[in-house]
PDB file of C-alpha atoms in Angstrom:
ATOM      1  CA  UNK A   1       5.843  36.960 -44.241  1.00  0.00           C
ATOM      2  CA  UNK A   2       4.681  38.447 -40.948  1.00  0.00           C
ATOM      3  CA  UNK A   3       2.141  41.003 -39.900  1.00  0.00           C
ATOM      4  CA  UNK A   4       3.938  44.004 -38.446  1.00  0.00           C
ATOM      5  CA  UNK A   5       2.877  43.117 -34.907  1.00  0.00           C
ATOM      6  CA  UNK A   6       4.219  39.564 -35.338  1.00  0.00           C
ATOM      7  CA  UNK A   7       7.612  40.337 -36.881  1.00  0.00           C
ATOM      8  CA  UNK A   8      10.364  38.846 -34.638  1.00  0.00           C
ATOM      9  CA  UNK A   9      13.049  41.250 -35.851  1.00  0.00           C
ATOM     10  CA  UNK A  10      14.133  44.490 -34.239  1.00  0.00           C
ATOM     11  CA  UNK A  11      13.069  47.834 -35.682  1.00  0.00           C
ATOM     12  CA  UNK A  12      16.659  49.037 -36.284  1.00  0.00           C
ATOM     13  CA  UNK A  13      15.668  52.529 -37.360  1.00  0.00           C
ATOM     14  CA  UNK A  14      18.507  55.061 -36.888  1.00  0.00           C
ATOM     15  CA  UNK A  15      17.884  57.178 -33.790  1.00  0.00           C
ATOM     16  CA  UNK A  16      18.203  60.937 -34.038  1.00  0.00           C
ATOM     17  CA  UNK A  17      19.540  61.427 -30.503  1.00  0.00           C
ATOM     18  CA  UNK A  18      22.502  59.031 -30.726  1.00  0.00           C
ATOM     19  CA  UNK A  19      24.401  56.778 -33.134  1.00  0.00           C
ATOM     20  CA  UNK A  20      22.527  53.584 -32.198  1.00  0.00           C
ATOM     21  CA  UNK A  21      19.584  51.796 -33.826  1.00  0.00           C
ATOM     22  CA  UNK A  22      16.130  51.326 -32.310  1.00  0.00           C
ATOM     23  CA  UNK A  23      16.095  48.228 -30.102  1.00  0.00           C
ATOM     24  CA  UNK A  24      12.326  47.713 -30.048  1.00  0.00           C
ATOM     25  CA  UNK A  25      10.559  45.038 -32.045  1.00  0.00           C
ATOM     26  CA  UNK A  26       9.489  45.739 -35.616  1.00  0.00           C
ATOM     27  CA  UNK A  27       5.940  47.073 -35.782  1.00  0.00           C
ATOM     28  CA  UNK A  28       6.050  48.640 -32.326  1.00  0.00           C
ATOM     29  CA  UNK A  29       3.781  51.576 -31.617  1.00  0.00           C
ATOM     30  CA  UNK A  30       5.034  54.871 -30.303  1.00  0.00           C
ATOM     31  CA  UNK A  31       8.467  56.451 -30.509  1.00  0.00           C
ATOM     32  CA  UNK A  32      11.639  54.460 -31.108  1.00  0.00           C
ATOM     33  CA  UNK A  33      13.756  53.751 -28.031  1.00  0.00           C
ATOM     34  CA  UNK A  34      17.459  53.153 -27.565  1.00  0.00           C
ATOM     35  CA  UNK A  35      18.213  50.008 -25.537  1.00  0.00           C
ATOM     36  CA  UNK A  36      22.007  50.287 -25.716  1.00  0.00           C
ATOM     37  CA  UNK A  37      24.304  51.184 -22.835  1.00  0.00           C
ATOM     38  CA  UNK A  38      25.334  54.842 -22.696  1.00  0.00           C
ATOM     39  CA  UNK A  39      28.811  55.247 -24.199  1.00  0.00           C
ATOM     40  CA  UNK A  40      29.053  59.038 -24.208  1.00  0.00           C
ATOM     41  CA  UNK A  41      28.944  60.134 -20.571  1.00  0.00           C
ATOM     42  CA  UNK A  42      32.178  58.470 -19.483  1.00  0.00           C
ATOM     43  CA  UNK A  43      34.679  60.159 -17.186  1.00  0.00           C
ATOM     44  CA  UNK A  44      37.570  59.216 -14.904  1.00  0.00           C
ATOM     45  CA  UNK A  45      35.058  58.251 -12.211  1.00  0.00           C
ATOM     46  CA  UNK A  46      33.216  55.629 -14.248  1.00  0.00           C
ATOM     47  CA  UNK A  47      30.664  55.116 -17.011  1.00  0.00           C
ATOM     48  CA  UNK A  48      27.068  56.293 -17.069  1.00  0.00           C
ATOM     49  CA  UNK A  49      24.813  53.640 -15.441  1.00  0.00           C
ATOM     50  CA  UNK A  50      21.701  54.681 -17.387  1.00  0.00           C
ATOM     51  CA  UNK A  51      20.637  53.247 -20.774  1.00  0.00           C
ATOM     52  CA  UNK A  52      21.481  55.477 -23.729  1.00  0.00           C
ATOM     53  CA  UNK A  53      17.938  56.780 -24.169  1.00  0.00           C
ATOM     54  CA  UNK A  54      17.572  57.879 -20.548  1.00  0.00           C
ATOM     55  CA  UNK A  55      18.874  60.947 -18.748  1.00  0.00           C
ATOM     56  CA  UNK A  56      22.518  60.684 -17.687  1.00  0.00           C
ATOM     57  CA  UNK A  57      23.041  61.377 -13.966  1.00  0.00           C
ATOM     58  CA  UNK A  58      25.495  64.184 -13.342  1.00  0.00           C
ATOM     59  CA  UNK A  59      28.868  63.272 -11.884  1.00  0.00           C
ATOM     60  CA  UNK A  60      29.412  65.446  -8.791  1.00  0.00           C
ATOM     61  CA  UNK A  61      32.990  64.327  -8.206  1.00  0.00           C
ATOM     62  CA  UNK A  62      35.828  66.874  -8.555  1.00  0.00           C
ATOM     63  CA  UNK A  63      36.904  67.253 -12.181  1.00  0.00           C
ATOM     64  CA  UNK A  64      39.895  65.008 -12.889  1.00  0.00           C
ATOM     65  CA  UNK A  65      41.185  67.001 -15.886  1.00  0.00           C
ATOM     66  CA  UNK A  66      44.608  68.338 -14.944  1.00  0.00           C
ATOM     67  CA  UNK A  67      48.293  68.419 -15.825  1.00  0.00           C
ATOM     68  CA  UNK A  68      51.495  69.644 -14.156  1.00  0.00           C
ATOM     69  CA  UNK A  69      50.708  73.212 -15.269  1.00  0.00           C
ATOM     70  CA  UNK A  70      47.059  73.597 -14.244  1.00  0.00           C
ATOM     71  CA  UNK A  71      44.088  71.857 -12.638  1.00  0.00           C
ATOM     72  CA  UNK A  72      40.323  72.318 -12.952  1.00  0.00           C
ATOM     73  CA  UNK A  73      38.539  73.387  -9.752  1.00  0.00           C
ATOM     74  CA  UNK A  74      34.995  72.574 -10.930  1.00  0.00           C
ATOM     75  CA  UNK A  75      32.842  69.495 -10.510  1.00  0.00           C
ATOM     76  CA  UNK A  76      33.111  66.823 -13.173  1.00  0.00           C
ATOM     77  CA  UNK A  77      29.864  67.710 -14.979  1.00  0.00           C
ATOM     78  CA  UNK A  78      30.611  71.467 -15.072  1.00  0.00           C
ATOM     79  CA  UNK A  79      32.581  73.203 -17.860  1.00  0.00           C
ATOM     80  CA  UNK A  80      36.261  73.281 -16.905  1.00  0.00           C
ATOM     81  CA  UNK A  81      37.917  76.478 -15.711  1.00  0.00           C
ATOM     82  CA  UNK A  82      41.246  75.073 -16.929  1.00  0.00           C
ATOM     83  CA  UNK A  83      42.423  75.947 -20.429  1.00  0.00           C
ATOM     84  CA  UNK A  84      43.692  73.109 -22.609  1.00  0.00           C
ATOM     85  CA  UNK A  85      47.459  72.858 -22.161  1.00  0.00           C
ATOM     86  CA  UNK A  86      49.524  73.328 -25.329  1.00  0.00           C
ATOM     87  CA  UNK A  87      52.833  72.392 -23.706  1.00  0.00           C
ATOM     88  CA  UNK A  88      54.707  69.301 -24.833  1.00  0.00           C
ATOM     89  CA  UNK A  89      54.100  66.133 -22.816  1.00  0.00           C
ATOM     90  CA  UNK A  90      57.042  65.742 -20.389  1.00  0.00           C
ATOM     91  CA  UNK A  91      56.716  61.949 -20.198  1.00  0.00           C
ATOM     92  CA  UNK A  92      58.856  59.318 -21.847  1.00  0.00           C
ATOM     93  CA  UNK A  93      57.321  56.217 -23.382  1.00  0.00           C
ATOM     94  CA  UNK A  94      58.138  52.648 -22.327  1.00  0.00           C
ATOM     95  CA  UNK A  95      60.702  52.495 -25.139  1.00  0.00           C
ATOM     96  CA  UNK A  96      62.501  55.513 -23.658  1.00  0.00           C
ATOM     97  CA  UNK A  97      61.545  57.920 -26.446  1.00  0.00           C
ATOM     98  CA  UNK A  98      59.947  61.294 -25.787  1.00  0.00           C
ATOM     99  CA  UNK A  99      56.152  61.455 -26.105  1.00  0.00           C
ATOM    100  CA  UNK A 100      55.070  63.666 -29.020  1.00  0.00           C
ATOM    101  CA  UNK A 101      51.673  64.466 -27.507  1.00  0.00           C
ATOM    102  CA  UNK A 102      50.439  67.249 -25.268  1.00  0.00           C
ATOM    103  CA  UNK A 103      50.794  67.639 -21.516  1.00  0.00           C
ATOM    104  CA  UNK A 104      47.875  66.076 -19.649  1.00  0.00           C
ATOM    105  CA  UNK A 105      46.583  64.199 -22.711  1.00  0.00           C
ATOM    106  CA  UNK A 106      46.867  60.494 -23.678  1.00  0.00           C
ATOM    107  CA  UNK A 107      50.428  59.630 -24.711  1.00  0.00           C
ATOM    108  CA  UNK A 108      51.064  59.061 -28.417  1.00  0.00           C
ATOM    109  CA  UNK A 109      52.715  55.816 -29.644  1.00  0.00           C
ATOM    110  CA  UNK A 110      56.363  56.022 -30.655  1.00  0.00           C
ATOM    111  CA  UNK A 111      56.929  56.665 -34.359  1.00  0.00           C
ATOM    112  CA  UNK A 112      60.042  54.441 -34.314  1.00  0.00           C
ATOM    113  CA  UNK A 113      59.042  51.508 -32.109  1.00  0.00           C
ATOM    114  CA  UNK A 114      55.291  51.464 -32.862  1.00  0.00           C
ATOM    115  CA  UNK A 115      55.393  52.518 -36.490  1.00  0.00           C
ATOM    116  CA  UNK A 116      52.262  50.521 -37.423  1.00  0.00           C
ATOM    117  CA  UNK A 117      50.155  53.286 -35.894  1.00  0.00           C
ATOM    118  CA  UNK A 118      51.553  55.679 -38.496  1.00  0.00           C
ATOM    119  CA  UNK A 119      50.712  53.590 -41.568  1.00  0.00           C
ATOM    120  CA  UNK A 120      49.097  55.844 -44.160  1.00  0.00           C
ATOM    121  CA  UNK A 121      50.135  59.040 -42.395  1.00  0.00           C
ATOM    122  CA  UNK A 122      52.489  61.223 -44.495  1.00  0.00           C
ATOM    123  CA  UNK A 123      55.715  61.857 -42.581  1.00  0.00           C
ATOM    124  CA  UNK A 124      55.677  65.470 -43.731  1.00  0.00           C
ATOM    125  CA  UNK A 125      52.223  65.950 -42.200  1.00  0.00           C
ATOM    126  CA  UNK A 126      53.158  64.671 -38.743  1.00  0.00           C
ATOM    127  CA  UNK A 127      56.887  65.512 -38.520  1.00  0.00           C
ATOM    128  CA  UNK A 128      57.644  67.935 -35.695  1.00  0.00           C
ATOM    129  CA  UNK A 129      53.908  68.369 -34.983  1.00  0.00           C
ATOM    130  CA  UNK A 130      52.018  67.864 -31.752  1.00  0.00           C
ATOM    131  CA  UNK A 131      49.948  64.706 -32.145  1.00  0.00           C
ATOM    132  CA  UNK A 132      46.790  63.306 -30.545  1.00  0.00           C
ATOM    133  CA  UNK A 133      46.061  59.603 -30.069  1.00  0.00           C
ATOM    134  CA  UNK A 134      42.573  58.117 -29.698  1.00  0.00           C
ATOM    135  CA  UNK A 135      41.705  54.590 -28.422  1.00  0.00           C
ATOM    136  CA  UNK A 136      40.655  53.539 -31.929  1.00  0.00           C
ATOM    137  CA  UNK A 137      44.344  53.686 -32.871  1.00  0.00           C
ATOM    138  CA  UNK A 138      44.070  56.746 -35.115  1.00  0.00           C
ATOM    139  CA  UNK A 139      46.600  59.541 -34.756  1.00  0.00           C
ATOM    140  CA  UNK A 140      45.750  63.137 -35.675  1.00  0.00           C
ATOM    141  CA  UNK A 141      47.745  66.331 -35.571  1.00  0.00           C
ATOM    142  CA  UNK A 142      46.464  68.554 -32.774  1.00  0.00           C
ATOM    143  CA  UNK A 143      45.899  71.287 -35.353  1.00  0.00           C
ATOM    144  CA  UNK A 144      43.642  69.078 -37.500  1.00  0.00           C
ATOM    145  CA  UNK A 145      41.684  67.774 -34.512  1.00  0.00           C
ATOM    146  CA  UNK A 146      41.289  71.278 -33.046  1.00  0.00           C
ATOM    147  CA  UNK A 147      39.867  72.457 -36.377  1.00  0.00           C
ATOM    148  CA  UNK A 148      37.439  69.519 -36.624  1.00  0.00           C
ATOM    149  CA  UNK A 149      36.175  70.058 -33.071  1.00  0.00           C
ATOM    150  CA  UNK A 150      36.003  73.818 -33.670  1.00  0.00           C
ATOM    151  CA  UNK A 151      33.752  73.230 -36.693  1.00  0.00           C
ATOM    152  CA  UNK A 152      31.518  71.000 -34.561  1.00  0.00           C
ATOM    153  CA  UNK A 153      31.252  73.648 -31.832  1.00  0.00           C
ATOM    154  CA  UNK A 154      30.275  76.244 -34.446  1.00  0.00           C
ATOM    155  CA  UNK A 155      27.572  73.901 -35.746  1.00  0.00           C
ATOM    156  CA  UNK A 156      26.269  73.298 -32.229  1.00  0.00           C
ATOM    157  CA  UNK A 157      26.091  77.031 -31.534  1.00  0.00           C
ATOM    158  CA  UNK A 158      24.045  77.614 -34.693  1.00  0.00           C
ATOM    159  CA  UNK A 159      21.667  74.699 -34.212  1.00  0.00           C
ATOM    160  CA  UNK A 160      20.525  74.625 -30.601  1.00  0.00           C
ATOM    161  CA  UNK A 161      18.400  71.504 -31.051  1.00  0.00           C
ATOM    162  CA  UNK A 162      21.110  69.479 -32.796  1.00  0.00           C
ATOM    163  CA  UNK A 163      22.032  66.223 -31.060  1.00  0.00           C
ATOM    164  CA  UNK A 164      25.381  64.751 -32.075  1.00  0.00           C
ATOM    165  CA  UNK A 165      28.120  62.471 -30.815  1.00  0.00           C
ATOM    166  CA  UNK A 166      31.749  63.607 -30.668  1.00  0.00           C
ATOM    167  CA  UNK A 167      33.666  60.976 -32.624  1.00  0.00           C
ATOM    168  CA  UNK A 168      37.075  60.447 -34.191  1.00  0.00           C
ATOM    169  CA  UNK A 169      37.015  62.443 -37.466  1.00  0.00           C
ATOM    170  CA  UNK A 170      38.626  59.607 -39.415  1.00  0.00           C
ATOM    171  CA  UNK A 171      36.229  58.483 -42.166  1.00  0.00           C
ATOM    172  CA  UNK A 172      34.284  55.393 -41.119  1.00  0.00           C
ATOM    173  CA  UNK A 173      35.503  55.448 -37.500  1.00  0.00           C
ATOM    174  CA  UNK A 174      32.891  55.248 -34.720  1.00  0.00           C
ATOM    175  CA  UNK A 175      35.256  55.854 -31.785  1.00  0.00           C
ATOM    176  CA  UNK A 176      33.455  58.020 -29.223  1.00  0.00           C
ATOM    177  CA  UNK A 177      35.531  60.837 -27.747  1.00  0.00           C
ATOM    178  CA  UNK A 178      34.910  61.014 -23.986  1.00  0.00           C
ATOM    179  CA  UNK A 179      36.181  63.073 -21.064  1.00  0.00           C
ATOM    180  CA  UNK A 180      38.478  60.180 -20.224  1.00  0.00           C
ATOM    181  CA  UNK A 181      40.091  59.591 -23.623  1.00  0.00           C
ATOM    182  CA  UNK A 182      39.993  63.167 -24.981  1.00  0.00           C
ATOM    183  CA  UNK A 183      40.141  65.641 -22.048  1.00  0.00           C
ATOM    184  CA  UNK A 184      41.386  68.460 -24.292  1.00  0.00           C
ATOM    185  CA  UNK A 185      37.938  68.640 -25.852  1.00  0.00           C
ATOM    186  CA  UNK A 186      35.946  68.601 -22.602  1.00  0.00           C
ATOM    187  CA  UNK A 187      34.007  71.750 -23.488  1.00  0.00           C
ATOM    188  CA  UNK A 188      32.221  70.299 -26.516  1.00  0.00           C
ATOM    189  CA  UNK A 189      31.923  66.822 -24.935  1.00  0.00           C
ATOM    190  CA  UNK A 190      30.191  68.246 -21.840  1.00  0.00           C
ATOM    191  CA  UNK A 191      27.973  70.355 -24.083  1.00  0.00           C
ATOM    192  CA  UNK A 192      26.910  67.248 -26.007  1.00  0.00           C
ATOM    193  CA  UNK A 193      26.255  65.329 -22.767  1.00  0.00           C
ATOM    194  CA  UNK A 194      24.074  68.175 -21.472  1.00  0.00           C
ATOM    195  CA  UNK A 195      22.100  68.238 -24.729  1.00  0.00           C
ATOM    196  CA  UNK A 196      21.498  64.513 -24.509  1.00  0.00           C
ATOM    197  CA  UNK A 197      20.390  64.946 -20.900  1.00  0.00           C
ATOM    198  CA  UNK A 198      17.911  67.646 -21.927  1.00  0.00           C
ATOM    199  CA  UNK A 199      16.640  65.556 -24.862  1.00  0.00           C
ATOM    200  CA  UNK A 200      16.034  62.638 -22.494  1.00  0.00           C
ATOM    201  CA  UNK A 201      14.091  64.912 -20.131  1.00  0.00           C
ATOM    202  CA  UNK A 202      11.893  66.147 -22.981  1.00  0.00           C
ATOM    203  CA  UNK A 203      11.375  62.610 -24.283  1.00  0.00           C
ATOM    204  CA  UNK A 204      10.365  61.408 -20.840  1.00  0.00           C
ATOM    205  CA  UNK A 205       7.945  64.295 -20.279  1.00  0.00           C
ATOM    206  CA  UNK A 206       6.215  63.376 -23.548  1.00  0.00           C
ATOM    207  CA  UNK A 207       5.766  59.713 -22.602  1.00  0.00           C
ATOM    208  CA  UNK A 208       2.286  58.380 -21.792  1.00  0.00           C
ATOM    209  CA  UNK A 209       1.607  58.164 -18.043  1.00  0.00           C
ATOM    210  CA  UNK A 210       1.535  54.352 -18.235  1.00  0.00           C
ATOM    211  CA  UNK A 211       5.153  54.272 -19.415  1.00  0.00           C
ATOM    212  CA  UNK A 212       6.162  56.659 -16.627  1.00  0.00           C
ATOM    213  CA  UNK A 213       4.489  54.420 -14.053  1.00  0.00           C
ATOM    214  CA  UNK A 214       6.396  51.449 -15.463  1.00  0.00           C
ATOM    215  CA  UNK A 215       9.681  53.332 -15.112  1.00  0.00           C
ATOM    216  CA  UNK A 216       8.846  54.365 -11.535  1.00  0.00           C
ATOM    217  CA  UNK A 217       7.988  50.758 -10.645  1.00  0.00           C
ATOM    218  CA  UNK A 218      11.266  49.566 -12.144  1.00  0.00           C
ATOM    219  CA  UNK A 219      13.221  52.184 -10.180  1.00  0.00           C
ATOM    220  CA  UNK A 220      11.478  51.181  -6.933  1.00  0.00           C
ATOM    221  CA  UNK A 221      12.229  47.501  -7.617  1.00  0.00           C
ATOM    222  CA  UNK A 222      15.919  48.330  -8.151  1.00  0.00           C
ATOM    223  CA  UNK A 223      16.041  50.308  -4.911  1.00  0.00           C
ATOM    224  CA  UNK A 224      14.363  47.590  -2.835  1.00  0.00           C
ATOM    225  CA  UNK A 225      16.244  44.768  -4.529  1.00  0.00           C
ATOM    226  CA  UNK A 226      13.052  42.931  -5.445  1.00  0.00           C
TER     227      UNK A 226
END
């Protein structure tokens, strides 16, 4: 048995602002902190360089969300002025079959030549439907995914302080939906990123001055290379 201040294990309390566990040592004083790498603010220009619990820097590059029918004219961090395209993807897969996804979105595996992706999916449910493929390997109908994301947006609008992560709606799946792998849902993803940014600002403003000085020293060391 250990006294709390001697316990060698990590705290591992679930964090309210993300899906990670507290990375501080058991028995620590003060608020829990996330020590994991940020896995939410990811776009076509790269991944967020800040730890999960810190404020994500805004990406000022031109938004990369586009298709043959339309293109966003905003900066990457701003809400798109391009509506999600509902046209069929014009591309053919490596096998030569027509993609069953949407224009400008990740291509969906072939039902004939990559049938293992469709295991457990009723043919009637997906036949002649527009499909959406996530990196976790799960395939959803666009209608089902639109409804799930719509419910999340409604929840976010009702609870201004709610902090969530946009994930694959498949039960038990922790796949994060990002601007890179799910551009159709950029509106809610950017909203979630902005909420996390604001939560990090509030968390930082509440920190004791000693912790702020430590962070400033660390930033100066990184800039000088010492």
